[in-house]
């Protein structure tokens, strides 16, 4: 017998209802992150947007504490769930937009920048060949420092997020266990999650850098004042312009990453869900065992994110090289599943193998998420971080339906979900040449050139005036030294 609930004028299966709610929230989330991209790219608006979306999302989740477990309020529950998920996605976009700036403002990056500036100041006293050689070395050192710092911040953020998620999950198991898994215990968990969200947003509100509306670099006011409606309209217009073939050619390496990210984000997500479903249907693992798998993977993710960053420093690998290594390493998961067709005792035949694979996959997943975000942050134009991380989020969400859909079709047609591992291995392999063709140095140069081309003329004029003032000061200092 199916369990159905009346929503409006229709009867809907309870399992399907949750899928409809999630799909609706993803669609609205995509519209929201596109619309807010221009606003969040203003330093003065980024932090207010982050805190506003976090407040609305946490409040939506907390309100579940006040709702009775009755079907007449299901539409209201759906609205609150949609609002919470939309706000979560939007706040993550605003949060990710901080990453490039935090890396560039780190003490290590500032020190490397000062070294490069010292080389420029000594330019009049140096031979031309020395200027080129030392200048290139200083610039390369600054870029590598920013790259490593970006990876470190991203990896630690992923590790903290995984750790907090595990801790919250373990704490929420207490009321679920004590109350016997009733609907009230589930509402209590959702409500407490909202309180958790609000509580740990406070450090971001206190310590993340904010910015008041600032004048242009020249010290003169900006020629055009912005408004919310204008920025929303501009965000949509710029999205369509961004996807024009000419811009795709200008930012070829950035779009190569997005194409690879489309495949990899879906592959990683689908590997996780397929493995859980495989454990349930083929290995007949009980719910408690599957919960243990769900805890083991993110626990290993914390260790993976931190350990991978340490190993990168030891071996001197670039962010791209680490990312390629992680992508190739995750291939072992679906390949091991395929081995079950040929080997009698290996290839995901026991629960013990599932536990070991959960630890292995979780360690790779934690590191992959951190390095994927770090690599992308190096390839986006400065000053448009929120807009591009919105596209990053949309690419992730829009691909999330593809893998599960194909895996479902494979399972229906063959009657054996193990065949889905062939598809997952192929999906990961298709992304490898895209990442291999991506050039980080050329991608950074293209992004900087693109940002300069799109600058407000008033800002360009202000920067030119600043450069002229610096050159004039250096010329006067040189004349004074020659006079002495």
mmCIF file of N, CA and C in Angstrom, residues 404-471:
data_model
loop_
_atom_site.group_PDB
_atom_site.id
_atom_site.type_symbol
_atom_site.label_atom_id
_atom_site.label_comp_id
_atom_site.label_asym_id
_atom_site.label_seq_id
_atom_site.Cartn_x
_atom_site.Cartn_y
_atom_site.Cartn_z
ATOM 1 N N UNK A 404 22.034 10.346 -11.306
ATOM 2 C CA UNK A 404 21.008 9.478 -10.729
ATOM 3 C C UNK A 404 19.990 8.980 -11.754
ATOM 4 N N UNK A 405 19.642 9.838 -12.731
ATOM 5 C CA UNK A 405 18.685 9.432 -13.760
ATOM 6 C C UNK A 405 19.230 8.263 -14.579
ATOM 7 N N UNK A 406 20.475 8.379 -15.034
ATOM 8 C CA UNK A 406 21.063 7.317 -15.860
ATOM 9 C C UNK A 406 21.283 6.049 -15.041
ATOM 10 N N UNK A 407 21.717 6.211 -13.789
ATOM 11 C CA UNK A 407 21.889 5.037 -12.924
ATOM 12 C C UNK A 407 20.552 4.332 -12.716
ATOM 13 N N UNK A 408 19.477 5.111 -12.537
ATOM 14 C CA UNK A 408 18.152 4.519 -12.388
ATOM 15 C C UNK A 408 17.728 3.740 -13.621
ATOM 16 N N UNK A 409 17.992 4.303 -14.798
ATOM 17 C CA UNK A 409 17.654 3.613 -16.046
ATOM 18 C C UNK A 409 18.461 2.321 -16.178
ATOM 19 N N UNK A 410 19.762 2.388 -15.858
ATOM 20 C CA UNK A 410 20.616 1.195 -15.940
ATOM 21 C C UNK A 410 20.104 0.105 -15.004
ATOM 22 N N UNK A 411 19.756 0.491 -13.774
ATOM 23 C CA UNK A 411 19.264 -0.491 -12.802
ATOM 24 C C UNK A 411 17.944 -1.103 -13.257
ATOM 25 N N UNK A 412 17.059 -0.281 -13.843
ATOM 26 C CA UNK A 412 15.764 -0.788 -14.309
ATOM 27 C C UNK A 412 15.931 -1.750 -15.483
ATOM 28 N N UNK A 413 16.824 -1.391 -16.420
ATOM 29 C CA UNK A 413 16.972 -2.199 -17.632
ATOM 30 C C UNK A 413 17.729 -3.501 -17.382
ATOM 31 N N UNK A 414 18.720 -3.465 -16.493
ATOM 32 C CA UNK A 414 19.566 -4.647 -16.282
ATOM 33 C C UNK A 414 19.156 -5.472 -15.069
ATOM 34 N N UNK A 415 18.478 -4.837 -14.113
ATOM 35 C CA UNK A 415 18.144 -5.532 -12.884
ATOM 36 C C UNK A 415 19.323 -5.699 -11.952
ATOM 37 N N UNK A 416 20.453 -5.067 -12.270
ATOM 38 C CA UNK A 416 21.660 -5.178 -11.445
ATOM 39 C C UNK A 416 22.336 -3.811 -11.408
ATOM 40 N N UNK A 417 22.309 -3.176 -10.248
ATOM 41 C CA UNK A 417 22.856 -1.819 -10.141
ATOM 42 C C UNK A 417 24.378 -1.801 -10.286
ATOM 43 N N UNK A 418 25.018 -2.971 -10.210
ATOM 44 C CA UNK A 418 26.476 -3.012 -10.360
ATOM 45 C C UNK A 418 26.913 -2.495 -11.734
ATOM 46 N N UNK A 419 26.061 -2.639 -12.748
ATOM 47 C CA UNK A 419 26.408 -2.140 -14.083
ATOM 48 C C UNK A 419 26.591 -0.621 -14.089
ATOM 49 N N UNK A 420 26.005 0.062 -13.127
ATOM 50 C CA UNK A 420 26.126 1.525 -13.073
ATOM 51 C C UNK A 420 27.565 1.961 -12.822
ATOM 52 N N UNK A 421 28.382 1.089 -12.231
ATOM 53 C CA UNK A 421 29.774 1.465 -11.978
ATOM 54 C C UNK A 421 30.546 1.686 -13.282
ATOM 55 N N UNK A 422 30.180 0.986 -14.365
ATOM 56 C CA UNK A 422 30.814 1.237 -15.662
ATOM 57 C C UNK A 422 30.538 2.665 -16.120
ATOM 58 N N UNK A 423 29.293 3.074 -15.980
ATOM 59 C CA UNK A 423 28.919 4.443 -16.377
ATOM 60 C C UNK A 423 29.670 5.479 -15.550
ATOM 61 N N UNK A 424 29.774 5.250 -14.243
ATOM 62 C CA UNK A 424 30.439 6.215 -13.363
ATOM 63 C C UNK A 424 31.930 6.318 -13.682
ATOM 64 N N UNK A 425 32.560 5.192 -13.985
ATOM 65 C CA UNK A 425 33.976 5.230 -14.361
ATOM 66 C C UNK A 425 34.165 6.028 -15.651
ATOM 67 N N UNK A 426 33.275 5.823 -16.617
ATOM 68 C CA UNK A 426 33.359 6.576 -17.869
ATOM 69 C C UNK A 426 33.139 8.058 -17.669
ATOM 70 N N UNK A 427 32.245 8.417 -16.749
ATOM 71 C CA UNK A 427 31.963 9.827 -16.474
ATOM 72 C C UNK A 427 33.198 10.534 -15.909
ATOM 73 N N UNK A 428 33.887 9.872 -14.996
ATOM 74 C CA UNK A 428 35.100 10.461 -14.420
ATOM 75 C C UNK A 428 36.195 10.563 -15.478
ATOM 76 N N UNK A 429 36.341 9.527 -16.292
ATOM 77 C CA UNK A 429 37.380 9.526 -17.325
ATOM 78 C C UNK A 429 37.171 10.645 -18.347
ATOM 79 N N UNK A 430 35.922 10.958 -18.661
ATOM 80 C CA UNK A 430 35.641 12.017 -19.638
ATOM 81 C C UNK A 430 36.125 13.382 -19.146
ATOM 82 N N UNK A 431 36.199 13.564 -17.832
ATOM 83 C CA UNK A 431 36.623 14.856 -17.284
ATOM 84 C C UNK A 431 38.136 15.015 -17.275
ATOM 85 N N UNK A 432 38.879 13.912 -17.334
ATOM 86 C CA UNK A 432 40.341 13.985 -17.224
ATOM 87 C C UNK A 432 40.974 14.793 -18.353
ATOM 88 N N UNK A 433 40.642 14.544 -19.638
ATOM 89 C CA UNK A 433 41.266 15.362 -20.692
ATOM 90 C C UNK A 433 40.886 16.836 -20.612
ATOM 91 N N UNK A 434 39.703 17.148 -20.096
ATOM 92 C CA UNK A 434 39.310 18.550 -19.938
ATOM 93 C C UNK A 434 40.209 19.245 -18.922
ATOM 94 N N UNK A 435 40.464 18.569 -17.799
ATOM 95 C CA UNK A 435 41.367 19.142 -16.798
ATOM 96 C C UNK A 435 42.796 19.208 -17.327
ATOM 97 N N UNK A 436 43.196 18.195 -18.086
ATOM 98 C CA UNK A 436 44.549 18.192 -18.629
ATOM 99 C C UNK A 436 44.789 19.324 -19.611
ATOM 100 N N UNK A 437 43.745 19.696 -20.373
ATOM 101 C CA UNK A 437 43.884 20.776 -21.361
ATOM 102 C C UNK A 437 43.825 22.158 -20.732
ATOM 103 N N UNK A 438 43.471 22.221 -19.475
ATOM 104 C CA UNK A 438 43.311 23.508 -18.785
ATOM 105 C C UNK A 438 44.675 24.022 -18.331
ATOM 106 N N UNK A 439 45.030 25.228 -18.751
ATOM 107 C CA UNK A 439 46.290 25.838 -18.343
ATOM 108 C C UNK A 439 46.057 26.884 -17.271
ATOM 109 N N UNK A 440 46.659 26.692 -16.104
ATOM 110 C CA UNK A 440 46.403 27.596 -14.986
ATOM 111 C C UNK A 440 46.991 28.986 -15.230
ATOM 112 N N UNK A 441 48.244 29.035 -15.684
ATOM 113 C CA UNK A 441 48.877 30.345 -15.889
ATOM 114 C C UNK A 441 48.153 31.137 -16.974
ATOM 115 N N UNK A 442 47.854 30.475 -18.085
ATOM 116 C CA UNK A 442 47.134 31.161 -19.162
ATOM 117 C C UNK A 442 45.725 31.535 -18.703
ATOM 118 N N UNK A 443 45.101 30.667 -17.918
ATOM 119 C CA UNK A 443 43.767 30.969 -17.415
ATOM 120 C C UNK A 443 43.749 32.183 -16.510
ATOM 121 N N UNK A 444 44.771 32.311 -15.639
ATOM 122 C CA UNK A 444 44.861 33.486 -14.770
ATOM 123 C C UNK A 444 45.063 34.754 -15.595
ATOM 124 N N UNK A 445 45.931 34.667 -16.601
ATOM 125 C CA UNK A 445 46.172 35.837 -17.451
ATOM 126 C C UNK A 445 44.904 36.244 -18.200
ATOM 127 N N UNK A 446 44.173 35.265 -18.722
ATOM 128 C CA UNK A 446 42.928 35.568 -19.437
ATOM 129 C C UNK A 446 41.908 36.218 -18.510
ATOM 130 N N UNK A 447 41.831 35.723 -17.263
ATOM 131 C CA UNK A 447 40.880 36.286 -16.302
ATOM 132 C C UNK A 447 41.247 37.721 -15.944
ATOM 133 N N UNK A 448 42.550 37.991 -15.747
ATOM 134 C CA UNK A 448 42.986 39.359 -15.445
ATOM 135 C C UNK A 448 42.704 40.287 -16.619
ATOM 136 N N UNK A 449 42.969 39.812 -17.837
ATOM 137 C CA UNK A 449 42.720 40.629 -19.026
ATOM 138 C C UNK A 449 41.219 40.904 -19.172
ATOM 139 N N UNK A 450 40.409 39.892 -18.930
ATOM 140 C CA UNK A 450 38.955 40.048 -19.025
ATOM 141 C C UNK A 450 38.452 41.059 -18.002
ATOM 142 N N UNK A 451 39.010 40.996 -16.775
ATOM 143 C CA UNK A 451 38.599 41.937 -15.725
ATOM 144 C C UNK A 451 38.974 43.364 -16.096
ATOM 145 N N UNK A 452 40.159 43.552 -16.667
ATOM 146 C CA UNK A 452 40.580 44.901 -17.070
ATOM 147 C C UNK A 452 39.687 45.454 -18.179
ATOM 148 N N UNK A 453 39.299 44.596 -19.117
ATOM 149 C CA UNK A 453 38.460 45.051 -20.225
ATOM 150 C C UNK A 453 37.080 45.489 -19.755
ATOM 151 N N UNK A 454 36.616 44.908 -18.640
ATOM 152 C CA UNK A 454 35.259 45.186 -18.172
ATOM 153 C C UNK A 454 35.204 46.241 -17.079
ATOM 154 N N UNK A 455 36.333 46.846 -16.731
ATOM 155 C CA UNK A 455 36.346 47.826 -15.647
ATOM 156 C C UNK A 455 35.607 49.089 -16.022
ATOM 157 N N UNK A 456 35.020 49.709 -15.000
ATOM 158 C CA UNK A 456 34.393 51.016 -15.155
ATOM 159 C C UNK A 456 35.452 52.020 -15.607
ATOM 160 N N UNK A 457 35.176 52.819 -16.650
ATOM 161 C CA UNK A 457 36.160 53.809 -17.101
ATOM 162 C C UNK A 457 36.640 54.729 -15.995
ATOM 163 N N UNK A 458 35.751 55.054 -15.041
ATOM 164 C CA UNK A 458 36.154 55.912 -13.929
ATOM 165 C C UNK A 458 37.207 55.214 -13.080
ATOM 166 N N UNK A 459 37.049 53.900 -12.855
ATOM 167 C CA UNK A 459 38.035 53.151 -12.077
ATOM 168 C C UNK A 459 39.359 53.079 -12.826
ATOM 169 N N UNK A 460 39.284 52.832 -14.142
ATOM 170 C CA UNK A 460 40.505 52.769 -14.935
ATOM 171 C C UNK A 460 41.246 54.093 -14.881
ATOM 172 N N UNK A 461 40.488 55.213 -14.990
ATOM 173 C CA UNK A 461 41.101 56.534 -14.916
ATOM 174 C C UNK A 461 41.753 56.736 -13.556
ATOM 175 N N UNK A 462 41.055 56.301 -12.489
ATOM 176 C CA UNK A 462 41.615 56.454 -11.152
ATOM 177 C C UNK A 462 42.896 55.669 -10.980
ATOM 178 N N UNK A 463 42.923 54.426 -11.489
ATOM 179 C CA UNK A 463 44.136 53.623 -11.377
ATOM 180 C C UNK A 463 45.270 54.244 -12.185
ATOM 181 N N UNK A 464 44.943 54.785 -13.359
ATOM 182 C CA UNK A 464 45.969 55.435 -14.180
ATOM 183 C C UNK A 464 46.559 56.634 -13.451
ATOM 184 N N UNK A 465 45.694 57.392 -12.758
ATOM 185 C CA UNK A 465 46.183 58.549 -12.010
ATOM 186 C C UNK A 465 47.083 58.099 -10.865
ATOM 187 N N UNK A 466 46.697 57.002 -10.197
ATOM 188 C CA UNK A 466 47.531 56.490 -9.104
ATOM 189 C C UNK A 466 48.905 56.063 -9.626
ATOM 190 N N UNK A 467 48.906 55.334 -10.750
ATOM 191 C CA UNK A 467 50.176 54.901 -11.337
ATOM 192 C C UNK A 467 51.032 56.101 -11.713
ATOM 193 N N UNK A 468 50.385 57.126 -12.293
ATOM 194 C CA UNK A 468 51.117 58.327 -12.699
ATOM 195 C C UNK A 468 51.734 59.011 -11.488
ATOM 196 N N UNK A 469 50.979 59.057 -10.360
ATOM 197 C CA UNK A 469 51.507 59.678 -9.149
ATOM 198 C C UNK A 469 52.723 58.908 -8.626
ATOM 199 N N UNK A 470 52.632 57.563 -8.644
ATOM 200 C CA UNK A 470 53.751 56.748 -8.166
ATOM 201 C C UNK A 470 54.980 56.955 -9.041
ATOM 202 N N UNK A 471 54.767 56.969 -10.363
ATOM 203 C CA UNK A 471 55.883 57.185 -11.288
ATOM 204 C C UNK A 471 56.519 58.543 -11.061
#
